[in-house]
Amino acid sequence: MNALRWRTVLAATLSALACHAAAQQVSLLFAGDTTLDDDAGALIARGGDPLAPLAALFAGADIRIANLECVVATTGSPGSKNYTFRAHPRVLPVLRRHLDGVTLANNHSGDYGREAFAQMLGLLREHGLGQAGGGMNLTQAHTPWIVERRGLRIAILSYNEFMPRSFEADTDKAGAA
């Protein structure tokens, strides 16, 4: 192949790659600690939506994730902590309206014990919300949540290094990574 033809082929290839790369741009929105008990939970119980003021921001992203800084369950007992947070499952349709999933590895996911945490995992799945950082066992808790958008596969992980360590998943116990 002569040099001119080689440069033409290379330029066409680079142009195609640039177009492909541009088509593969994906925007991610990460929201911080989101606790939906207390006032936010009461608003949802009355039919309100505490995330409504952010709806346009959430809608503008391809992948929307929040750190769920509470357990969503109806079971369990509060742990011996200064602050424990548990939201009623009625909050999940509101979360699903705005988010694709949540991260669970934080210091409040286990506030009501492993039974409540396990219930939350099932409820998230039932409502079509992805999650990272939690599982029914150690392997699941460390398994990335894989999201595919525009031909890209994105692995999302969530880990917690804060106390109490009793929330950690174990080989045969639900918990956080």
Coordinates of N, CA and C in Angstrom, one line a residue:
M1 N 0.9 -1.2 0.0 CA 0.0 0.0 0.0 C 0.9 1.2 0.0
N2 N 0.6 2.2 -0.9 CA 1.5 3.4 -0.9 C 1.2 4.3 0.2
A3 N 2.0 5.3 0.5 CA 1.9 6.2 1.6 C 0.7 7.0 1.6
L4 N 0.3 7.5 0.4 CA -0.9 8.3 0.3 C -2.2 7.5 0.7
R5 N -2.3 6.3 0.1 CA -3.4 5.4 0.4 C -3.4 5.1 1.9
W6 N -2.3 4.8 2.4 CA -2.2 4.4 3.8 C -2.7 5.6 4.7
R7 N -2.3 6.8 4.4 CA -2.8 8.0 5.2 C -4.3 8.1 5.0
T8 N -4.8 7.9 3.9 CA -6.2 8.0 3.6 C -7.0 7.0 4.4
V9 N -6.5 5.7 4.4 CA -7.2 4.7 5.2 C -7.1 5.0 6.7
L10 N -5.9 5.5 7.2 CA -5.7 5.8 8.6 C -6.6 7.0 9.0
A11 N -6.7 8.0 8.1 CA -7.6 9.1 8.4 C -9.0 8.7 8.5
A12 N -9.5 7.8 7.6 CA -10.8 7.3 7.6 C -11.1 6.5 8.8
T13 N -10.1 5.7 9.2 CA -10.3 4.8 10.4 C -10.3 5.7 11.7
L14 N -9.5 6.7 11.8 CA -9.5 7.6 12.9 C -10.8 8.4 13.0
S15 N -11.3 8.8 11.8 CA -12.6 9.5 11.8 C -13.7 8.6 12.3
A16 N -13.7 7.4 11.8 CA -14.7 6.4 12.3 C -14.6 6.2 13.8
L17 N -13.4 6.0 14.3 CA -13.2 5.8 15.7 C -13.7 7.0 16.5
A18 N -13.4 8.2 16.0 CA -13.8 9.4 16.7 C -15.4 9.5 16.7
C19 N -16.0 9.2 15.6 CA -17.5 9.2 15.6 C -18.0 8.1 16.6
H20 N -17.4 7.0 16.6 CA -17.9 5.9 17.5 C -17.7 6.3 18.9
A21 N -16.5 6.9 19.2 CA -16.3 7.4 20.6 C -17.3 8.4 21.0
A22 N -17.6 9.4 20.1 CA -18.6 10.4 20.4 C -19.9 9.8 20.7
A23 N -20.3 8.8 20.0 CA -21.6 8.1 20.1 C -21.6 7.4 21.5
Q24 N -20.5 7.0 22.0 CA -20.4 6.3 23.2 C -20.3 7.1 24.5
Q25 N -20.4 8.4 24.4 CA -20.4 9.3 25.6 C -21.7 9.0 26.4
V26 N -21.4 8.8 27.7 CA -22.5 8.5 28.7 C -22.3 9.4 29.8
S27 N -23.4 10.1 30.3 CA -23.3 11.0 31.4 C -23.9 10.2 32.7
L28 N -23.1 10.4 33.8 CA -23.5 9.8 35.0 C -23.8 10.9 36.0
L29 N -24.8 10.7 36.8 CA -25.1 11.7 37.9 C -25.1 10.9 39.2
F30 N -24.3 11.4 40.1 CA -24.1 10.7 41.4 C -24.7 11.7 42.4
A31 N -25.7 11.3 43.1 CA -26.3 12.1 44.2 C -25.7 11.5 45.5
G32 N -25.5 12.4 46.5 CA -25.0 12.0 47.8 C -26.0 11.3 48.7
D33 N -25.7 11.4 49.9 CA -26.5 10.7 50.9 C -28.0 11.0 50.8
T34 N -28.8 10.0 50.6 CA -30.2 10.2 50.4 C -30.9 9.3 51.4
T35 N -31.6 10.0 52.4 CA -32.3 9.4 53.5 C -33.8 9.7 53.3
L36 N -34.6 8.7 53.2 CA -36.0 8.9 52.9 C -36.9 8.5 54.1
D37 N -36.5 8.6 55.3 CA -37.4 8.4 56.4 C -37.7 9.8 56.9
D38 N -38.2 10.0 58.1 CA -38.6 11.2 58.7 C -39.4 12.1 57.8
D39 N -38.9 13.4 57.6 CA -39.7 14.4 56.8 C -39.9 13.9 55.3
A40 N -38.9 13.4 54.7 CA -39.0 13.0 53.3 C -40.0 11.8 53.2
G41 N -39.9 10.9 54.1 CA -40.8 9.7 54.1 C -42.2 10.2 54.3
A42 N -42.4 11.1 55.3 CA -43.8 11.6 55.5 C -44.3 12.4 54.3
L43 N -43.5 13.1 53.6 CA -43.9 13.8 52.4 C -44.4 12.8 51.3
I44 N -43.6 11.7 51.2 CA -44.0 10.6 50.2 C -45.3 10.0 50.6
A45 N -45.4 9.7 51.9 CA -46.7 9.1 52.4 C -47.9 10.0 52.1
R46 N -47.7 11.3 52.0 CA -48.8 12.2 51.7 C -49.0 12.4 50.2
G47 N -48.2 11.7 49.4 CA -48.2 11.7 47.9 C -47.3 12.7 47.3
G48 N -46.4 13.3 48.1 CA -45.4 14.2 47.6 C -44.1 13.5 47.1
D49 N -43.2 14.3 46.6 CA -42.0 13.8 46.0 C -40.9 14.8 46.4
P50 N -40.0 14.4 47.4 CA -39.0 15.3 47.8 C -37.9 15.5 46.8
L51 N -37.8 14.6 45.8 CA -36.8 14.8 44.7 C -37.3 15.6 43.5
A52 N -38.6 16.0 43.5 CA -39.2 16.7 42.4 C -38.4 17.9 42.0
P53 N -37.9 18.7 43.0 CA -37.1 19.9 42.5 C -35.8 19.6 41.7
L54 N -35.4 18.3 41.8 CA -34.2 17.9 41.0 C -34.5 17.1 39.8
A55 N -35.8 16.9 39.5 CA -36.2 16.1 38.4 C -35.6 16.4 37.1
A56 N -35.4 17.6 36.7 CA -34.8 18.0 35.4 C -33.3 17.6 35.4
L57 N -32.7 17.8 36.5 CA -31.3 17.4 36.6 C -31.1 15.9 36.4
F58 N -31.9 15.1 37.2 CA -31.9 13.7 37.0 C -32.2 13.2 35.6
A59 N -33.2 13.9 35.0 CA -33.7 13.5 33.7 C -32.6 13.7 32.6
G60 N -31.7 14.7 32.9 CA -30.7 15.0 31.9 C -29.5 14.0 31.9
A61 N -29.4 13.1 32.8 CA -28.3 12.1 32.8 C -28.7 10.8 32.3
D62 N -27.7 10.1 31.7 CA -28.0 8.7 31.2 C -28.1 7.7 32.3
I63 N -27.3 7.9 33.4 CA -27.3 6.9 34.5 C -27.4 7.8 35.8
R64 N -28.3 7.5 36.6 CA -28.6 8.3 37.8 C -28.5 7.4 39.0
I65 N -27.6 7.8 40.0 CA -27.3 6.9 41.1 C -27.3 7.8 42.4
A66 N -27.8 7.3 43.5 CA -27.7 8.0 44.8 C -27.2 7.0 45.8
N67 N -26.6 7.5 46.8 CA -26.2 6.7 48.0 C -27.4 6.7 48.9
L68 N -28.0 5.5 49.0 CA -29.2 5.3 49.8 C -28.8 5.2 51.3
E69 N -28.8 6.2 52.0 CA -28.3 6.3 53.4 C -29.4 5.9 54.4
C70 N -30.1 4.8 54.1 CA -31.1 4.3 55.0 C -31.4 2.9 54.5
V71 N -32.0 2.1 55.4 CA -32.6 0.8 54.9 C -34.0 1.0 54.5
V72 N -34.5 0.4 53.5 CA -35.9 0.4 53.1 C -36.5 -0.9 53.4
A73 N -37.3 -1.0 54.4 CA -37.8 -2.2 54.9 C -39.0 -2.0 55.9
T74 N -39.7 -3.0 56.2 CA -40.7 -3.0 57.2 C -40.3 -3.9 58.4
T75 N -39.2 -4.6 58.3 CA -38.8 -5.6 59.3 C -37.6 -5.0 60.0
G76 N -37.1 -5.8 61.0 CA -35.9 -5.5 61.8 C -36.2 -4.6 63.0
S77 N -35.1 -4.5 63.7 CA -35.1 -3.7 64.9 C -33.9 -2.7 64.9
P78 N -34.1 -1.5 65.4 CA -33.0 -0.5 65.3 C -31.8 -1.0 66.1
G79 N -30.6 -0.8 65.5 CA -29.4 -1.2 66.1 C -29.1 -0.2 67.3
S80 N -28.1 -0.5 68.0 CA -27.7 0.3 69.2 C -26.7 1.4 68.7
K81 N -27.3 2.4 68.0 CA -26.6 3.6 67.4 C -27.3 4.8 67.8
N82 N -26.6 5.9 67.7 CA -27.3 7.2 68.0 C -28.4 7.5 67.0
Y83 N -28.1 7.2 65.7 CA -29.1 7.5 64.7 C -29.3 6.3 63.8
T84 N -30.6 5.9 63.7 CA -30.9 4.8 62.8 C -32.0 5.3 61.8
F85 N -31.9 4.9 60.5 CA -32.8 5.3 59.5 C -33.4 4.1 58.8
R86 N -34.7 4.1 58.7 CA -35.5 3.1 58.0 C -36.6 3.8 57.3
A87 N -36.7 3.6 56.0 CA -37.7 4.2 55.2 C -38.7 3.1 54.8
H88 N -40.0 3.5 54.6 CA -41.0 2.5 54.2 C -40.8 2.2 52.7
P89 N -41.2 1.0 52.3 CA -41.0 0.6 50.9 C -41.8 1.5 49.9
R90 N -42.8 2.3 50.4 CA -43.6 3.2 49.5 C -42.6 4.3 48.9
V91 N -41.4 4.4 49.4 CA -40.5 5.4 48.8 C -39.9 4.9 47.5
L92 N -40.0 3.6 47.3 CA -39.2 3.1 46.1 C -39.8 3.6 44.8
P93 N -41.1 3.7 44.6 CA -41.5 4.3 43.3 C -41.0 5.7 43.0
V94 N -40.9 6.5 44.1 CA -40.3 7.8 43.9 C -38.8 7.7 43.5
L95 N -38.1 6.8 44.2 CA -36.7 6.6 43.8 C -36.6 6.2 42.4
R96 N -37.4 5.2 42.0 CA -37.4 4.7 40.6 C -37.7 5.7 39.6
R97 N -38.6 6.7 39.9 CA -38.9 7.8 39.0 C -37.7 8.6 38.6
H98 N -36.8 8.7 39.5 CA -35.6 9.6 39.3 C -34.3 8.9 39.2
L99 N -34.2 7.7 39.6 CA -32.9 7.0 39.7 C -32.9 5.7 38.9
D100 N -31.7 5.3 38.5 CA -31.6 3.9 38.0 C -31.1 2.9 39.1
G101 N -30.5 3.4 40.1 CA -30.0 2.6 41.1 C -29.4 3.3 42.3
V102 N -29.0 2.6 43.3 CA -28.4 3.2 44.5 C -27.2 2.4 44.9
T103 N -26.4 3.1 45.7 CA -25.2 2.5 46.4 C -25.7 2.2 47.8
L104 N -25.2 1.1 48.4 CA -25.6 0.6 49.7 C -24.5 0.5 50.7
A105 N -23.3 0.6 50.3 CA -22.2 0.4 51.3 C -22.0 1.7 52.0
N106 N -22.7 1.9 53.1 CA -22.6 3.1 54.0 C -22.9 2.7 55.4
N107 N -22.9 3.6 56.3 CA -23.0 3.4 57.7 C -24.5 3.3 58.2
H108 N -25.4 3.3 57.3 CA -26.8 3.2 57.7 C -27.6 2.1 57.0
S109 N -27.1 1.5 56.0 CA -27.8 0.4 55.4 C -28.2 -0.8 56.3
G110 N -27.4 -1.0 57.3 CA -27.7 -2.1 58.2 C -28.3 -1.6 59.5
D111 N -28.9 -0.4 59.6 CA -29.4 0.1 60.8 C -30.5 -0.8 61.5
Y112 N -31.2 -1.6 60.7 CA -32.2 -2.4 61.3 C -31.9 -3.9 61.1
G113 N -30.7 -4.2 61.0 CA -30.2 -5.6 61.0 C -30.2 -6.3 59.6
R114 N -29.7 -7.5 59.6 CA -29.5 -8.2 58.3 C -30.9 -8.6 57.7
E115 N -31.9 -8.9 58.5 CA -33.2 -9.2 57.9 C -33.8 -8.1 57.1
A116 N -33.7 -6.9 57.7 CA -34.2 -5.7 57.0 C -33.4 -5.4 55.7
F117 N -32.0 -5.6 55.8 CA -31.2 -5.4 54.7 C -31.5 -6.3 53.6
A118 N -31.8 -7.6 53.9 CA -32.1 -8.6 52.9 C -33.5 -8.3 52.3
Q119 N -34.4 -7.8 53.1 CA -35.7 -7.4 52.6 C -35.5 -6.2 51.6
M120 N -34.7 -5.3 51.9 CA -34.4 -4.1 51.0 C -33.8 -4.6 49.7
L121 N -32.9 -5.6 49.7 CA -32.4 -6.1 48.4 C -33.4 -6.6 47.5
G122 N -34.4 -7.4 48.1 CA -35.5 -7.9 47.3 C -36.4 -6.8 46.8
L123 N -36.7 -5.8 47.6 CA -37.6 -4.7 47.2 C -36.9 -3.9 46.1
L124 N -35.6 -3.6 46.2 CA -34.9 -2.9 45.1 C -35.1 -3.6 43.8
R125 N -34.8 -4.9 43.8 CA -34.9 -5.7 42.6 C -36.4 -5.7 42.1
E126 N -37.4 -5.8 43.0 CA -38.8 -5.8 42.5 C -39.2 -4.5 41.9
H127 N -38.5 -3.4 42.3 CA -38.9 -2.1 41.8 C -37.9 -1.6 40.6
G128 N -37.1 -2.6 40.2 CA -36.3 -2.3 39.0 C -35.1 -1.3 39.3
L129 N -34.7 -1.2 40.6 CA -33.6 -0.4 40.9 C -32.3 -1.2 41.1
G130 N -31.3 -0.8 40.3 CA -30.0 -1.5 40.5 C -29.4 -1.1 41.8
Q131 N -28.4 -1.9 42.2 CA -27.6 -1.5 43.4 C -26.2 -2.0 43.3
A132 N -25.4 -1.3 44.0 CA -24.0 -1.7 44.2 C -23.6 -1.6 45.7
G133 N -22.8 -2.5 46.1 CA -22.3 -2.5 47.5 C -23.1 -3.3 48.5
G134 N -24.0 -4.1 48.1 CA -24.7 -4.9 49.0 C -25.1 -6.2 48.4
G135 N -25.3 -7.2 49.2 CA -25.7 -8.5 48.7 C -26.1 -9.5 49.8
M136 N -26.7 -10.6 49.4 CA -27.1 -11.6 50.4 C -25.9 -12.4 51.0
N137 N -24.7 -12.1 50.4 CA -23.5 -12.7 50.9 C -22.3 -11.9 50.4
L138 N -21.2 -12.3 50.9 CA -19.9 -11.5 50.6 C -19.7 -11.4 49.1
T139 N -19.9 -12.5 48.3 CA -19.7 -12.5 46.9 C -20.6 -11.5 46.2
Q140 N -21.9 -11.6 46.5 CA -22.8 -10.6 45.9 C -22.5 -9.2 46.3
A141 N -22.1 -9.0 47.5 CA -21.9 -7.6 48.0 C -20.7 -7.0 47.2
H142 N -19.8 -7.8 46.8 CA -18.6 -7.3 46.0 C -18.8 -7.4 44.5
T143 N -19.9 -7.8 44.1 CA -20.2 -8.0 42.6 C -20.6 -6.6 42.1
P144 N -20.0 -6.1 41.0 CA -20.3 -4.8 40.5 C -21.7 -4.8 39.9
W145 N -22.4 -3.7 39.9 CA -23.6 -3.5 39.2 C -23.2 -3.1 37.8
I146 N -23.6 -3.8 36.8 CA -23.2 -3.5 35.4 C -24.4 -2.8 34.7
V147 N -24.1 -1.6 34.2 CA -25.0 -0.8 33.5 C -24.5 -0.6 32.1
E148 N -25.4 -0.8 31.1 CA -25.1 -0.7 29.7 C -25.9 0.5 29.1
R149 N -25.1 1.4 28.5 CA -25.8 2.5 27.8 C -24.9 2.8 26.6
R150 N -25.6 3.0 25.5 CA -25.0 3.4 24.2 C -23.8 2.5 23.8
G151 N -23.9 1.2 24.1 CA -22.8 0.3 23.7 C -21.7 0.3 24.7
L152 N -21.8 1.0 25.8 CA -20.7 1.0 26.9 C -21.2 0.1 28.0
R153 N -20.4 -0.7 28.6 CA -20.6 -1.4 29.8 C -19.9 -0.7 30.9
I154 N -20.6 -0.3 32.0 CA -20.0 0.4 33.1 C -20.2 -0.4 34.3
A155 N -19.1 -0.7 35.1 CA -19.2 -1.4 36.3 C -19.2 -0.4 37.5
I156 N -20.2 -0.5 38.3 CA -20.3 0.4 39.5 C -20.1 -0.4 40.8
L157 N -19.2 0.1 41.6 CA -18.9 -0.6 42.9 C -19.2 0.4 44.0
S158 N -19.4 -0.1 45.2 CA -19.6 0.7 46.4 C -19.0 0.0 47.6
Y159 N -18.2 0.7 48.3 CA -17.5 0.1 49.5 C -17.6 1.1 50.7
N160 N -17.6 0.5 51.9 CA -17.7 1.3 53.1 C -16.6 0.9 54.0
E161 N -15.9 1.9 54.6 CA -14.8 1.6 55.5 C -15.1 2.2 56.9
F162 N -16.4 2.5 57.1 CA -16.8 3.1 58.4 C -17.5 2.1 59.3
M163 N -17.5 2.5 60.6 CA -18.2 1.6 61.6 C -19.7 1.8 61.5
P164 N -20.5 0.9 62.0 CA -20.0 -0.4 62.6 C -19.8 -1.4 61.6
R165 N -18.8 -2.2 61.8 CA -18.4 -3.3 60.9 C -19.4 -4.4 60.9
S166 N -20.3 -4.4 61.8 CA -21.3 -5.5 61.9 C -22.2 -5.5 60.7
F167 N -22.2 -4.5 59.9 CA -23.1 -4.4 58.7 C -22.4 -5.2 57.5
E168 N -21.2 -5.6 57.6 CA -20.5 -6.2 56.5 C -21.1 -7.5 56.1
A169 N -21.2 -7.8 54.8 CA -21.6 -9.0 54.3 C -20.6 -10.1 54.7
D170 N -21.1 -11.3 54.9 CA -20.2 -12.4 55.2 C -20.4 -13.5 54.2
T171 N -19.7 -14.6 54.3 CA -19.8 -15.7 53.3 C -21.3 -16.2 53.2
D172 N -22.0 -16.1 54.3 CA -23.4 -16.6 54.2 C -24.4 -15.6 54.9
K173 N -24.0 -14.3 55.0 CA -24.9 -13.3 55.6 C -25.0 -12.1 54.8
A174 N -26.2 -11.6 54.7 CA -26.5 -10.3 53.9 C -25.8 -9.2 54.6
G175 N -25.3 -8.2 53.8 CA -24.7 -7.0 54.3 C -24.0 -6.2 53.2
A176 N -23.3 -5.2 53.6 CA -22.6 -4.3 52.7 C -21.2 -4.6 52.4
A177 N -20.7 -4.2 51.3 CA -19.3 -4.4 51.0 C -18.4 -3.4 51.7

